[in-house]
Coordinates of N, CA and C and ligand atoms in Angstrom, one line a residue:
X1 N -20.6 -16.9 7.4 CA -19.5 -16.5 6.9 C -18.6 -16.4 5.8
X2 N -18.2 -15.2 5.3 CA -17.6 -15.3 3.9 C -16.8 -14.9 3.6
X3 N -16.2 -15.3 2.4 CA -14.5 -14.6 2.6 C -15.0 -13.6 0.9
X4 N -13.7 -13.4 0.7 CA -14.1 -12.5 -0.2 C -14.5 -12.8 -1.3
X5 N -14.8 -12.6 -2.4 CA -15.9 -13.4 -3.8 C -14.1 -12.2 -4.1
X6 N -13.8 -11.0 -4.8 CA -12.6 -10.8 -5.9 C -11.9 -9.3 -5.2
X7 N -10.8 -9.4 -6.2 CA -9.5 -8.4 -5.8 C -10.0 -8.1 -7.9
X8 N -9.3 -6.3 -7.0 CA -8.8 -5.8 -8.1 C -7.3 -4.6 -7.7
X9 N -6.6 -4.4 -8.7 CA -5.6 -3.8 -8.4 C -5.8 -2.8 -9.4
X10 N -6.2 -0.9 -8.8 CA -6.0 -0.4 -9.3 C -4.7 0.2 -9.2
X11 N -4.7 0.5 -11.4 CA -3.6 1.7 -11.2 C -3.2 2.7 -10.7
X12 N -1.8 3.0 -10.0 CA -2.6 5.1 -10.1 C -1.2 5.1 -11.4
X13 N -1.0 5.1 -11.3 CA 0.7 5.5 -12.6 C 1.9 4.7 -12.1
X14 N 2.6 5.9 -12.1 CA 4.4 5.2 -12.2 C 5.2 7.3 -10.7
X15 N 6.0 6.6 -10.4 CA 6.9 7.3 -10.0 C 8.8 7.6 -9.9
X16 N 9.4 8.8 -9.7 CA 11.1 7.8 -10.0 C 11.7 7.8 -8.4
X17 N 11.8 6.9 -8.3 CA 12.9 7.3 -7.3 C 14.4 7.1 -7.7
X18 N 15.8 7.0 -6.7 CA 16.6 6.9 -6.9 C 16.9 4.6 -6.8
X19 N 17.5 4.4 -7.3 CA 17.7 3.1 -6.8 C 18.0 2.6 -5.6
X20 N 19.1 3.2 -5.0 CA 19.7 3.1 -3.6 C 18.1 3.4 -2.6
X21 N 17.1 3.7 -2.3 CA 15.8 4.1 -2.2 C 15.2 3.1 -2.0
X22 N 15.4 1.8 -2.4 CA 14.9 0.6 -3.6 C 15.6 -0.9 -2.3
X23 N 17.0 -0.1 -2.5 CA 17.9 -1.1 -2.7 C 18.8 -1.4 -1.5
X24 N 18.4 -0.6 -0.4 CA 18.8 -0.2 0.8 C 20.7 0.2 0.7
X25 N 19.9 1.3 0.3 CA 21.2 3.0 0.4 C 22.3 2.1 -1.1
X26 N 22.4 0.8 -1.3 CA 23.2 0.5 -2.8 C 22.6 0.1 -4.1
X27 N 23.3 1.0 -5.3 CA 22.8 1.6 -6.6 C 22.0 3.4 -6.7
X28 N 23.5 4.2 -6.5 CA 22.9 5.5 -6.2 C 23.4 6.1 -7.2
X29 N 21.9 6.9 -7.7 CA 22.6 7.4 -9.2 C 21.8 7.2 -10.8
X30 N 21.1 6.4 -10.1 CA 20.3 5.4 -11.0 C 18.8 5.5 -11.0
X31 N 18.4 6.0 -11.3 CA 16.9 6.3 -11.0 C 16.5 5.2 -12.1
X32 N 14.7 5.0 -11.4 CA 13.9 3.5 -11.1 C 12.5 4.3 -11.4
X33 N 12.1 3.8 -12.6 CA 10.4 4.6 -12.5 C 9.7 3.6 -12.0
X34 N 8.6 3.3 -10.7 CA 8.1 2.3 -10.4 C 6.5 2.2 -10.4
X35 N 5.5 1.7 -10.2 CA 4.2 1.5 -10.5 C 4.2 1.9 -8.8
X36 N 2.4 2.5 -8.6 CA 2.2 3.0 -8.1 C 0.2 2.0 -7.8
X37 N 0.1 1.3 -7.0 CA -1.7 0.9 -7.0 C -1.9 0.2 -6.0
X38 N -3.1 0.4 -5.8 CA -4.1 0.1 -5.3 C -5.2 -1.1 -5.6
X39 N -5.5 -1.6 -3.9 CA -6.0 -2.8 -3.7 C -7.6 -2.8 -3.6
X40 N -8.9 -3.3 -5.0 CA -9.9 -3.0 -4.4 C -10.3 -4.7 -3.8
X41 N -10.9 -4.9 -2.7 CA -11.7 -5.9 -2.2 C -12.9 -6.0 -1.9
X42 N -13.3 -6.7 -3.0 CA -14.7 -6.9 -2.8 C -15.3 -7.9 -2.1
X43 N -16.0 -7.8 -0.5 CA -16.8 -9.1 0.1 C -17.6 -8.4 0.2
X44 N -18.3 -9.9 0.8 CA -19.8 -9.9 1.7 C -20.0 -8.7 2.6
X45 N -19.0 -7.8 3.0 CA -18.8 -7.0 4.2 C -19.2 -6.1 4.2
X46 N -19.4 -6.0 2.7 CA -18.6 -4.6 2.4 C -17.4 -4.5 1.1
X47 N -16.7 -3.2 0.3 CA -16.6 -2.8 -0.4 C -14.9 -2.0 0.3
X48 N -13.4 -2.6 0.2 CA -13.3 -2.5 0.8 C -11.8 -1.7 0.3
X49 N -10.9 -0.6 0.1 CA -9.4 -0.6 -0.8 C -8.0 0.3 0.1
X50 N -7.6 -0.8 0.0 CA -6.4 -1.1 1.2 C -6.0 -0.1 -0.2
X51 N -5.2 0.9 0.8 CA -4.3 2.4 -0.5 C -4.5 3.0 -1.1
X52 N -4.8 3.9 -1.6 CA -5.3 4.8 -2.6 C -4.5 5.4 -3.3
X53 N -2.7 5.5 -3.5 CA -2.6 5.6 -4.9 C -1.8 7.5 -5.1
X54 N -1.3 8.2 -5.2 CA -0.9 9.4 -4.7 C -1.6 10.6 -5.5
X55 N -1.8 11.5 -5.1 CA -2.0 12.5 -6.4 C -1.1 13.7 -6.8
X56 N -1.5 13.6 -7.9 CA -0.3 14.0 -8.9 C 0.0 15.3 -8.5
X57 N -1.0 16.1 -8.6 CA -1.2 17.6 -7.9 C 0.3 17.8 -6.8
X58 N -0.6 17.1 -6.3 CA 0.5 17.1 -4.2 C 1.7 16.9 -4.5
X59 N 2.4 15.6 -5.1 CA 3.6 15.2 -5.9 C 4.1 16.6 -6.7
X60 N 3.5 17.5 -7.8 CA 4.3 18.0 -8.6 C 4.5 19.3 -7.8
X61 N 3.9 20.1 -6.8 CA 4.1 20.4 -6.3 C 5.4 20.3 -4.7
X62 N 4.8 19.0 -4.5 CA 6.4 18.8 -3.5 C 7.0 18.6 -3.5
X63 N 7.6 17.1 -3.6 CA 8.2 15.4 -4.7 C 8.2 15.7 -6.0
X64 N 8.5 17.1 -6.8 CA 8.4 17.2 -8.3 C 9.5 17.2 -8.4
X65 N 10.7 16.3 -7.8 CA 11.7 15.4 -8.2 C 11.4 14.1 -8.6
X66 N 10.3 13.4 -8.5 CA 10.1 11.9 -8.3 C 9.7 11.9 -9.6
X67 N 9.0 13.0 -10.1 CA 8.5 13.3 -11.5 C 7.3 12.3 -12.3
X68 N 6.1 12.5 -11.2 CA 5.2 12.1 -11.1 C 4.2 11.8 -13.0
X69 N 3.6 10.6 -13.2 CA 3.0 10.0 -14.4 C 1.5 9.6 -13.8
X70 N 0.3 10.4 -14.4 CA -0.4 9.9 -14.0 C -2.0 10.3 -14.1
X71 N -2.3 9.8 -16.0 CA -3.1 10.2 -16.9 C -4.9 10.1 -16.0
X72 N -5.6 10.7 -16.4 CA -6.8 10.7 -15.7 C -7.7 9.4 -14.8
X73 N -7.3 9.0 -16.3 CA -7.4 7.1 -15.9 C -7.0 6.3 -14.6
X74 N -6.0 7.2 -14.5 CA -5.5 6.0 -13.2 C -5.8 6.8 -11.7
X75 N -6.6 8.2 -12.2 CA -7.4 8.3 -10.1 C -7.6 7.6 -9.9
X76 N -8.0 7.6 -9.1 CA -8.7 7.3 -8.3 C -10.2 7.1 -8.3
X77 N -10.9 7.8 -8.7 CA -12.5 7.2 -9.1 C -12.5 6.6 -10.6
X78 N -11.1 7.4 -11.1 CA -11.9 6.7 -12.7 C -11.6 5.2 -12.8
X79 N -10.1 4.5 -12.0 CA -9.9 3.2 -11.0 C -11.1 2.5 -10.5
X80 N -12.0 3.3 -9.9 CA -13.1 2.4 -9.5 C -14.8 2.3 -10.3
X81 N -13.9 3.4 -11.4 CA -15.3 3.6 -12.4 C -15.2 1.9 -13.2
X82 N -13.9 1.8 -13.5 CA -13.4 0.6 -14.4 C -13.9 -1.1 -13.8
X83 N -13.7 -0.3 -12.1 CA -14.2 -1.8 -11.5 C -15.6 -1.4 -11.4
X84 N -17.0 -1.0 -11.6 CA -18.5 -0.6 -11.8 C -18.6 -0.3 -10.5
X85 N -17.3 0.4 -9.9 CA -18.2 1.3 -8.6 C -18.4 2.8 -8.7
X86 N -18.7 3.5 -7.8 CA -18.2 5.0 -7.7 C -17.7 4.9 -6.4
X87 N -16.9 6.6 -6.4 CA -15.7 6.7 -5.1 C -17.3 6.1 -3.7
X88 N -18.1 7.5 -3.5 CA -19.0 7.0 -2.3 C -19.2 5.5 -2.5
X89 N -18.5 4.5 -3.8 CA -19.6 2.6 -2.7 C -18.5 2.1 -1.5
X90 N -17.0 2.7 -1.6 CA -16.1 1.7 -0.9 C -16.7 1.8 0.6
X91 N -16.8 1.5 1.5 CA -17.0 0.9 2.9 C -16.3 1.8 3.9
X92 N -14.6 0.8 3.1 CA -13.8 1.1 3.4 C -12.5 1.7 3.4
X93 N -11.8 2.5 3.7 CA -10.0 2.8 3.5 C -9.2 1.6 4.4
X94 N -7.8 1.3 3.6 CA -7.6 0.8 4.7 C -6.0 1.1 3.9
X95 N -5.9 1.9 5.4 CA -3.8 2.3 4.4 C -3.0 1.6 5.6
X96 N -2.0 0.9 4.2 CA -1.5 0.0 4.8 C -0.1 1.1 5.9
X97 N 0.3 2.4 5.2 CA 0.2 3.5 6.2 C 0.2 4.6 4.8
X98 N 0.8 5.9 5.6 CA 0.4 7.4 5.8 C 1.1 8.1 4.6
X99 N 2.9 7.3 3.5 CA 3.0 7.9 3.0 C 2.1 8.3 1.7
X100 N 2.2 9.6 1.2 CA 1.5 9.6 0.2 C 1.5 8.7 -1.1
X101 N 2.2 7.9 -1.0 CA 1.9 6.9 -2.6 C 0.8 6.8 -2.4
X102 N 0.4 6.9 -0.6 CA -1.4 5.2 -0.1 C -1.9 5.5 0.2
X103 N -2.0 7.4 0.0 CA -3.3 7.8 1.0 C -3.7 8.7 0.0
X104 N -3.0 9.0 -1.1 CA -3.0 10.7 -1.6 C -4.8 10.0 -2.2
X105 N -5.6 9.4 -2.3 CA -7.3 9.7 -2.6 C -7.6 8.6 -2.2
X106 N -7.6 9.5 -0.1 CA -8.7 8.8 0.4 C -9.8 10.0 0.1
X107 N -9.2 11.1 -0.3 CA -10.1 12.5 -0.1 C -11.4 11.9 -0.2
X108 N -11.5 11.0 -2.0 CA -12.2 10.8 -3.1 C -13.7 10.3 -2.3
X109 N -13.4 9.4 -0.9 CA -13.7 8.4 -0.9 C -14.6 8.7 0.7
X110 N -16.2 9.7 0.4 CA -16.8 10.4 0.8 C -16.9 9.8 2.7
X111 N -17.6 8.7 2.0 CA -18.6 7.4 2.7 C -17.5 5.9 3.5
X112 N -16.8 6.3 3.5 CA -16.1 4.9 3.5 C -15.7 6.4 5.2
X113 N -15.0 4.9 6.3 CA -14.6 4.9 7.4 C -13.1 4.4 6.7
X114 N -12.4 5.4 7.6 CA -10.7 4.8 7.5 C -9.9 4.0 8.8
X115 N -9.1 2.8 8.1 CA -8.6 2.1 9.4 C -7.3 2.2 8.7
X116 N -7.0 2.6 10.1 CA -5.2 2.8 9.8 C -4.8 2.4 11.8
X117 N -3.4 1.4 11.7 CA -3.1 1.5 13.0 C -2.6 2.9 13.3
X118 N -2.3 2.7 15.0 CA -2.8 3.7 16.0 C -1.6 4.7 15.9
X119 N -0.9 4.5 15.9 CA 0.5 5.3 15.8 C 1.8 5.5 14.5
X120 N 0.8 5.3 13.4 CA 0.7 5.3 11.9 C 0.0 7.2 12.1
X121 N -1.1 7.2 12.3 CA -1.5 8.3 12.5 C -1.7 9.4 13.3
X122 N -0.7 9.4 14.4 CA 0.2 10.0 15.4 C 1.0 10.6 14.6
X123 N 2.3 9.2 14.6 CA 3.7 9.8 13.3 C 3.8 11.0 12.2
X124 N 2.1 10.7 11.1 CA 2.0 11.3 10.6 C 1.6 12.5 11.1
X125 N 1.0 12.4 12.2 CA 0.5 14.6 12.7 C 1.5 15.1 13.0
X126 N 2.7 14.1 13.4 CA 3.9 14.4 13.6 C 5.4 14.3 12.8
X127 N 5.3 13.9 12.4 CA 6.5 12.8 11.6 C 7.5 13.5 11.9
X128 N 8.9 13.1 12.6 CA 10.1 13.1 12.9 C 10.6 14.1 11.5
X129 N 11.6 14.8 11.5 CA 12.1 15.2 10.8 C 12.7 14.9 9.4
X130 N 13.0 13.8 9.4 CA 13.2 12.1 8.1 C 12.5 12.1 7.5
X131 N 10.9 12.4 8.4 CA 10.0 11.8 7.3 C 9.1 12.5 6.6
X132 N 9.4 13.7 6.8 CA 8.5 15.2 6.7 C 8.3 14.5 5.0
X133 N 8.5 14.4 4.5 CA 8.1 14.8 3.1 C 7.8 13.1 2.4
X134 N 7.7 11.4 3.0 CA 7.1 10.9 2.9 C 5.7 11.6 3.4
X135 N 5.5 11.7 4.6 CA 4.3 12.4 4.8 C 3.2 13.4 4.8
X136 N 4.0 14.0 3.5 CA 4.0 15.5 2.5 C 2.0 16.1 2.5
X137 N 1.3 14.4 2.2 CA 0.5 14.4 2.0 C -0.8 14.4 2.5
X138 N -1.3 15.4 3.5 CA -2.2 15.3 4.6 C -3.7 15.2 4.5
X139 N -4.1 15.5 3.0 CA -5.0 15.2 2.8 C -6.3 14.8 3.4
X140 N -5.5 13.1 3.5 CA -6.5 12.0 4.2 C -7.0 12.6 5.2
X141 N -6.6 13.7 6.3 CA -7.1 13.9 6.9 C -8.0 15.2 7.3
X142 N -9.1 15.2 6.1 CA -9.8 15.9 5.3 C -11.2 15.9 6.4
X143 N -11.9 16.6 6.6 CA -12.9 17.4 7.6 C -13.4 16.3 7.0
X144 N -14.4 15.1 8.2 CA -15.3 14.8 8.3 C -15.0 13.2 7.8
X145 N -13.1 13.2 7.7 CA -12.9 12.5 7.9 C -13.6 10.9 8.3
X146 N -13.5 10.1 8.7 CA -13.6 9.2 9.9 C -12.6 7.5 9.9
X147 N -12.5 7.8 11.1 CA -10.6 6.8 11.8 C -11.3 5.6 12.1
X148 N -10.7 4.9 12.4 CA -11.0 3.0 13.5 C -9.6 3.2 13.3
X149 N -8.9 3.3 14.8 CA -7.7 3.0 15.0 C -7.7 1.4 15.4
X150 N -6.5 1.4 14.8 CA -6.1 -0.1 15.4 C -4.6 0.0 16.0
X151 N -4.3 -2.1 16.8 CA -3.2 -1.8 17.1 C -3.1 -3.9 16.6
X152 N -2.2 -4.2 16.7 CA -1.5 -5.7 16.7 C -2.1 -6.1 15.4
X153 N -2.0 -7.4 15.6 CA -2.1 -7.7 13.5 C -4.0 -7.7 13.9
X154 N -4.9 -7.7 13.0 CA -6.6 -7.6 12.7 C -7.4 -8.5 11.8
X155 N -8.9 -9.4 11.6 CA -8.8 -9.2 10.4 C -10.0 -8.7 10.1
X156 N -10.1 -7.4 9.5 CA -11.4 -6.7 9.3 C -12.5 -6.9 8.9
X157 N -12.6 -8.3 7.8 CA -13.7 -8.9 7.8 C -13.1 -10.7 7.4
X158 N -14.1 -11.5 7.9 CA -13.5 -12.6 7.2 C -13.0 -12.4 6.4
X159 N -11.6 -12.7 6.7 CA -10.5 -13.7 5.4 C -10.0 -11.8 5.1
X160 N -10.2 -11.6 5.6 CA -9.3 -9.5 5.2 C -8.4 -9.5 6.1
X161 N -7.6 -10.5 6.3 CA -6.3 -9.7 7.9 C -5.3 -9.1 7.0
X162 N -4.9 -8.5 8.3 CA -3.6 -7.0 8.2 C -2.8 -7.9 9.5
X163 N -1.8 -7.5 9.4 CA -0.6 -8.2 9.8 C 0.4 -6.9 9.8
X164 N 0.8 -6.4 11.9 CA 1.0 -5.1 11.8 C 2.8 -5.5 10.9
X165 N 3.7 -5.2 10.0 CA 5.1 -5.0 9.4 C 5.7 -3.9 9.6
X166 N 5.8 -3.2 10.9 CA 5.9 -2.3 11.2 C 8.5 -2.1 11.0
X167 N 8.8 -0.9 10.7 CA 10.3 -0.7 10.2 C 9.5 0.1 8.8
X168 N 9.1 0.1 8.0 CA 9.0 1.1 6.8 C 8.6 2.4 7.2
X169 N 7.9 1.7 8.3 CA 7.3 3.1 9.1 C 6.5 2.6 9.9
X170 N 6.4 3.3 10.8 CA 5.6 2.9 12.5 C 4.5 2.0 12.4
X171 N 3.1 2.4 11.9 CA 2.4 1.4 11.7 C 1.8 0.7 10.6
X172 N 3.0 0.3 9.7 CA 2.3 0.0 8.3 C 2.2 -1.9 9.0
X173 N 1.1 -1.9 8.2 CA 0.0 -3.0 7.5 C 0.8 -3.6 6.2
X174 N 0.5 -4.8 6.1 CA 0.8 -6.3 4.8 C -1.0 -6.5 5.2
X175 N -1.4 -7.0 3.7 CA -2.6 -7.6 4.0 C -2.7 -8.7 3.2
X176 N -3.1 -9.9 3.5 CA -3.7 -11.2 3.5 C -4.5 -11.3 3.6
X177 N -5.1 -11.5 2.1 CA -7.1 -12.2 1.8 C -7.3 -13.7 1.1
X178 N -7.9 -13.9 1.8 CA -8.3 -15.4 1.0 C -9.5 -15.0 0.0
X179 N -10.0 -16.0 -0.5 CA -10.9 -15.5 -2.0 C -10.9 -17.2 -1.7
X180 N -12.7 -17.4 -2.0 CA -12.9 -18.7 -2.6 C -12.0 -18.5 -3.2
X181 N -12.0 -20.8 -3.6 CA -12.0 -21.3 -4.4 C -10.5 -21.3 -5.5
X182 N -9.0 -20.2 -4.5 CA -7.9 -19.1 -4.6 C -7.0 -19.6 -3.2
X183 N -5.8 -19.4 -4.0 CA -4.9 -18.9 -3.1 C -5.4 -17.7 -2.0
X184 N -4.4 -17.5 -1.4 CA -4.2 -16.3 -0.3 C -3.8 -15.4 -1.4
X185 N -3.9 -14.2 -1.3 CA -2.8 -13.1 -1.8 C -2.8 -12.6 -0.8
X186 N -0.9 -12.0 -1.0 CA -0.1 -11.7 0.3 C 0.7 -10.5 -0.6
X187 N 0.0 -9.1 0.4 CA 0.6 -7.6 -0.5 C 1.6 -7.2 0.7
X188 N 2.2 -6.5 0.2 CA 3.6 -6.3 1.9 C 3.6 -5.1 1.7
X189 N 2.7 -4.3 0.9 CA 3.2 -2.8 0.4 C 4.4 -3.1 0.8
X190 N 4.3 -1.9 1.4 CA 6.9 -1.0 1.6 C 7.9 -1.8 2.3
X191 N 7.3 -3.3 2.5 CA 8.1 -4.0 3.7 C 9.1 -4.0 2.7
X192 N 9.2 -4.3 1.5 CA 10.3 -4.8 0.6 C 9.7 -4.7 -0.6
X193 N 10.8 -3.3 -1.7 CA 10.3 -3.1 -2.9 C 9.9 -4.7 -3.8
X194 N 11.3 -5.1 -4.0 CA 11.5 -5.4 -4.8 C 11.7 -6.9 -4.9
X195 N 11.2 -7.7 -5.6 CA 12.2 -9.9 -5.3 C 13.6 -9.5 -4.8
X196 N 13.9 -9.2 -6.3 CA 15.2 -9.0 -5.6 C 16.0 -8.8 -4.2
X197 N 15.1 -7.6 -4.1 CA 15.5 -6.9 -2.6 C 14.7 -7.8 -1.2
X198 N 14.3 -9.0 -2.0 CA 12.8 -9.4 -0.6 C 14.3 -11.0 -0.5
X199 N 14.6 -10.9 -1.2 CA 15.3 -12.7 -1.3 C 16.6 -12.1 -0.8
X200 N 16.7 -11.0 -0.8 CA 17.9 -10.9 0.8 C 18.3 -9.5 2.1
X201 N 16.3 -10.0 1.6 CA 15.8 -9.0 3.1 C 15.9 -7.4 3.1
X202 N 16.1 -7.1 1.9 CA 16.8 -5.5 2.1 C 15.0 -5.0 1.8
X203 N 14.9 -3.5 2.1 CA 13.9 -2.7 2.8 C 14.6 -1.9 1.9
X204 N 14.1 -0.9 2.2 CA 13.5 0.5 1.0 C 14.6 0.7 2.4
X205 N 15.3 2.3 1.5 CA 16.4 2.6 2.1 C 15.6 3.8 3.2
X206 N 14.0 4.2 2.7 CA 13.5 4.8 3.5 C 12.7 4.4 4.3
X207 N 13.2 4.5 5.5 CA 12.1 4.0 6.4 C 12.0 4.5 8.1
X208 N 11.5 4.4 9.3 CA 11.4 4.9 10.5 C 12.4 3.3 11.1
X209 N 12.6 2.7 11.4 CA 13.7 1.3 12.2 C 13.6 0.5 11.3
X210 N 15.1 0.0 10.6 CA 15.6 -0.7 9.8 C 15.3 -1.9 10.9
X211 N 15.6 -1.8 11.9 CA 15.7 -3.4 12.3 C 14.2 -4.0 12.7
X212 N 13.3 -4.0 12.5 CA 12.1 -3.5 12.7 C 11.9 -3.7 11.0
X213 N 12.0 -2.8 10.6 CA 11.8 -3.4 9.3 C 12.6 -4.9 8.7
X214 N 13.8 -5.2 8.6 CA 14.0 -6.9 8.5 C 13.5 -7.4 9.5
X215 N 13.0 -7.0 10.7 CA 11.7 -8.2 11.3 C 11.2 -8.8 10.5
X216 N 10.1 -7.8 10.3 CA 8.5 -7.2 9.2 C 9.0 -8.4 7.6
X217 N 10.5 -8.3 6.9 CA 10.6 -8.9 5.8 C 10.3 -10.7 6.3
X218 N 11.2 -10.7 7.4 CA 11.1 -12.1 7.8 C 9.7 -13.0 8.0
X219 N 8.9 -12.1 8.8 CA 7.8 -12.2 9.4 C 6.6 -12.1 8.0
X220 N 7.1 -11.3 7.1 CA 6.4 -12.0 5.7 C 6.4 -12.9 5.0
X221 N 7.6 -13.4 4.9 CA 8.3 -14.6 4.2 C 7.9 -15.6 5.3
X222 N 7.6 -15.7 6.5 CA 6.5 -16.7 7.8 C 4.6 -16.5 7.1
X223 N 4.9 -15.8 6.8 CA 3.6 -16.0 6.2 C 2.8 -16.4 4.8
X224 N 3.9 -15.8 4.2 CA 3.8 -16.1 2.4 C 3.8 -18.1 2.7
X225 N 5.3 -18.3 3.7 CA 5.1 -20.3 3.8 C 4.0 -20.7 4.4
X226 N 3.2 -20.0 5.5 CA 1.7 -20.7 6.6 C 1.5 -20.4 5.8
X227 N 1.2 -19.6 5.3 CA -0.7 -19.3 4.7 C -0.8 -19.8 3.1
X228 N 0.5 -20.8 2.5 CA 1.3 -20.5 0.8 C 0.5 -19.6 -0.2
X229 N 0.3 -18.4 0.5 CA 0.1 -17.6 -0.7 C 0.4 -16.5 -1.7
X230 N 0.2 -16.2 -2.2 CA 1.3 -15.6 -3.8 C 1.4 -14.3 -3.1
X231 N 1.9 -13.8 -3.2 CA 3.0 -12.8 -2.8 C 2.9 -11.5 -3.9
X232 N 2.6 -10.1 -3.3 CA 2.5 -9.6 -5.0 C 3.3 -8.0 -4.5
X233 N 5.0 -8.4 -5.0 CA 5.1 -6.4 -4.6 C 4.3 -5.7 -5.0
X234 N 5.0 -4.4 -4.4 CA 3.9 -3.4 -4.7 C 5.1 -1.8 -5.3
X235 N 6.4 -2.2 -5.3 CA 6.7 -1.8 -6.6 C 7.8 -1.4 -7.2
X236 N 7.6 -2.4 -8.4 CA 8.4 -3.3 -8.8 C 7.9 -3.0 -10.2
X237 N 8.2 -2.6 -11.4 CA 7.7 -2.7 -12.6 C 8.0 -4.3 -13.2
X238 N 9.4 -4.8 -13.3 CA 8.8 -5.8 -14.1 C 7.3 -7.2 -13.3
X239 N 7.2 -6.5 -12.4 CA 7.1 -7.9 -10.7 C 5.1 -7.3 -11.6
X240 N 4.6 -5.9 -11.6 CA 3.9 -5.1 -11.9 C 3.1 -5.4 -13.5
X241 N 4.4 -5.5 -14.4 CA 3.5 -5.7 -16.0 C 3.4 -7.2 -15.7
X242 N 3.1 -7.9 -14.9 CA 2.6 -10.0 -14.7 C 1.0 -9.6 -14.4
X243 N 1.0 -8.3 -13.6 CA -0.2 -8.5 -12.7 C -1.5 -8.0 -13.5
X244 N -2.9 -8.7 -13.3 CA -4.2 -8.0 -13.5 C -4.2 -7.2 -13.1
X245 N -4.9 -6.4 -14.2 CA -5.2 -4.6 -13.5 C -6.9 -4.4 -13.7
X246 N -7.2 -4.0 -13.2 CA -8.9 -3.3 -13.1 C -9.5 -2.8 -14.3
X247 N -10.1 -3.6 -15.2 CA -11.1 -4.6 -14.6 C -11.0 -6.1 -14.2
X248 N -9.5 -6.1 -14.9 CA -9.3 -7.8 -15.0 C -9.5 -8.3 -12.9
X249 N -9.4 -9.0 -12.7 CA -9.7 -9.5 -11.6 C -8.9 -10.3 -10.8
X250 N -8.7 -10.9 -9.1 CA -8.2 -12.4 -8.9 C -9.9 -13.3 -7.9
X251 N -9.8 -14.0 -8.4 CA -10.4 -14.1 -9.7 C -10.6 -14.6 -10.4
X252 N -10.5 -14.7 -12.0 CA -10.7 -13.9 -12.6 C -12.4 -14.5 -13.0
X253 N -13.0 -13.2 -13.5 CA -14.1 -13.9 -13.8 C -15.0 -14.7 -14.5
Ligands
LIG1 ZN1 5.2 3.3 -1.2

């Protein structure tokens, strides 16, 4: 058994939402541009991609108010190429959840098995009325897609841990990656968007169950302490600008 050797962050571009969606209904009327990225895990057991960004055309068609910015270089195939891979090289896709900004590139990963929580796929295929926009991209459900449905916490490969952290969505997973020779990396996906919100136990204004969401924030904090993990925020521009992006890696080569 061996741990992951490298983690690379794949830049997917940016979107705009209202501040109130980031900080629990506070700050209405202030638009905020935020990053979207995916996490590529190079592991002896295979190449794993956690989340796949958004599809610019889909967002322009169905959520144009989020003002998507994504260059050709920020698509999943181009970002994988930056890291030295083709889309067909990815063995496993894990979707933290199936909101459109986390699954838009699944369709490119034709040789991968898609791992996700069993409740998430059910919800995305038949969303509650208030979740319809979040689940607007159904291209992950393409012909030929192979799904492996999960429940509870899972160690997907040696040192690649998925923790069920529901609230933002019903089947939401956070990711912790153990690395040879450095601290574990903890990606909480959409449990909380920014350091300020996380410090106050504030989740995003968009959620499936806010009580579960607060419990998941506290769980992520407990995990970060227990594992002495380095925390990554998914949708915070200031944090994102401090991260190393592909082709750079964690740890540096
Ligand atoms: Zn998101």
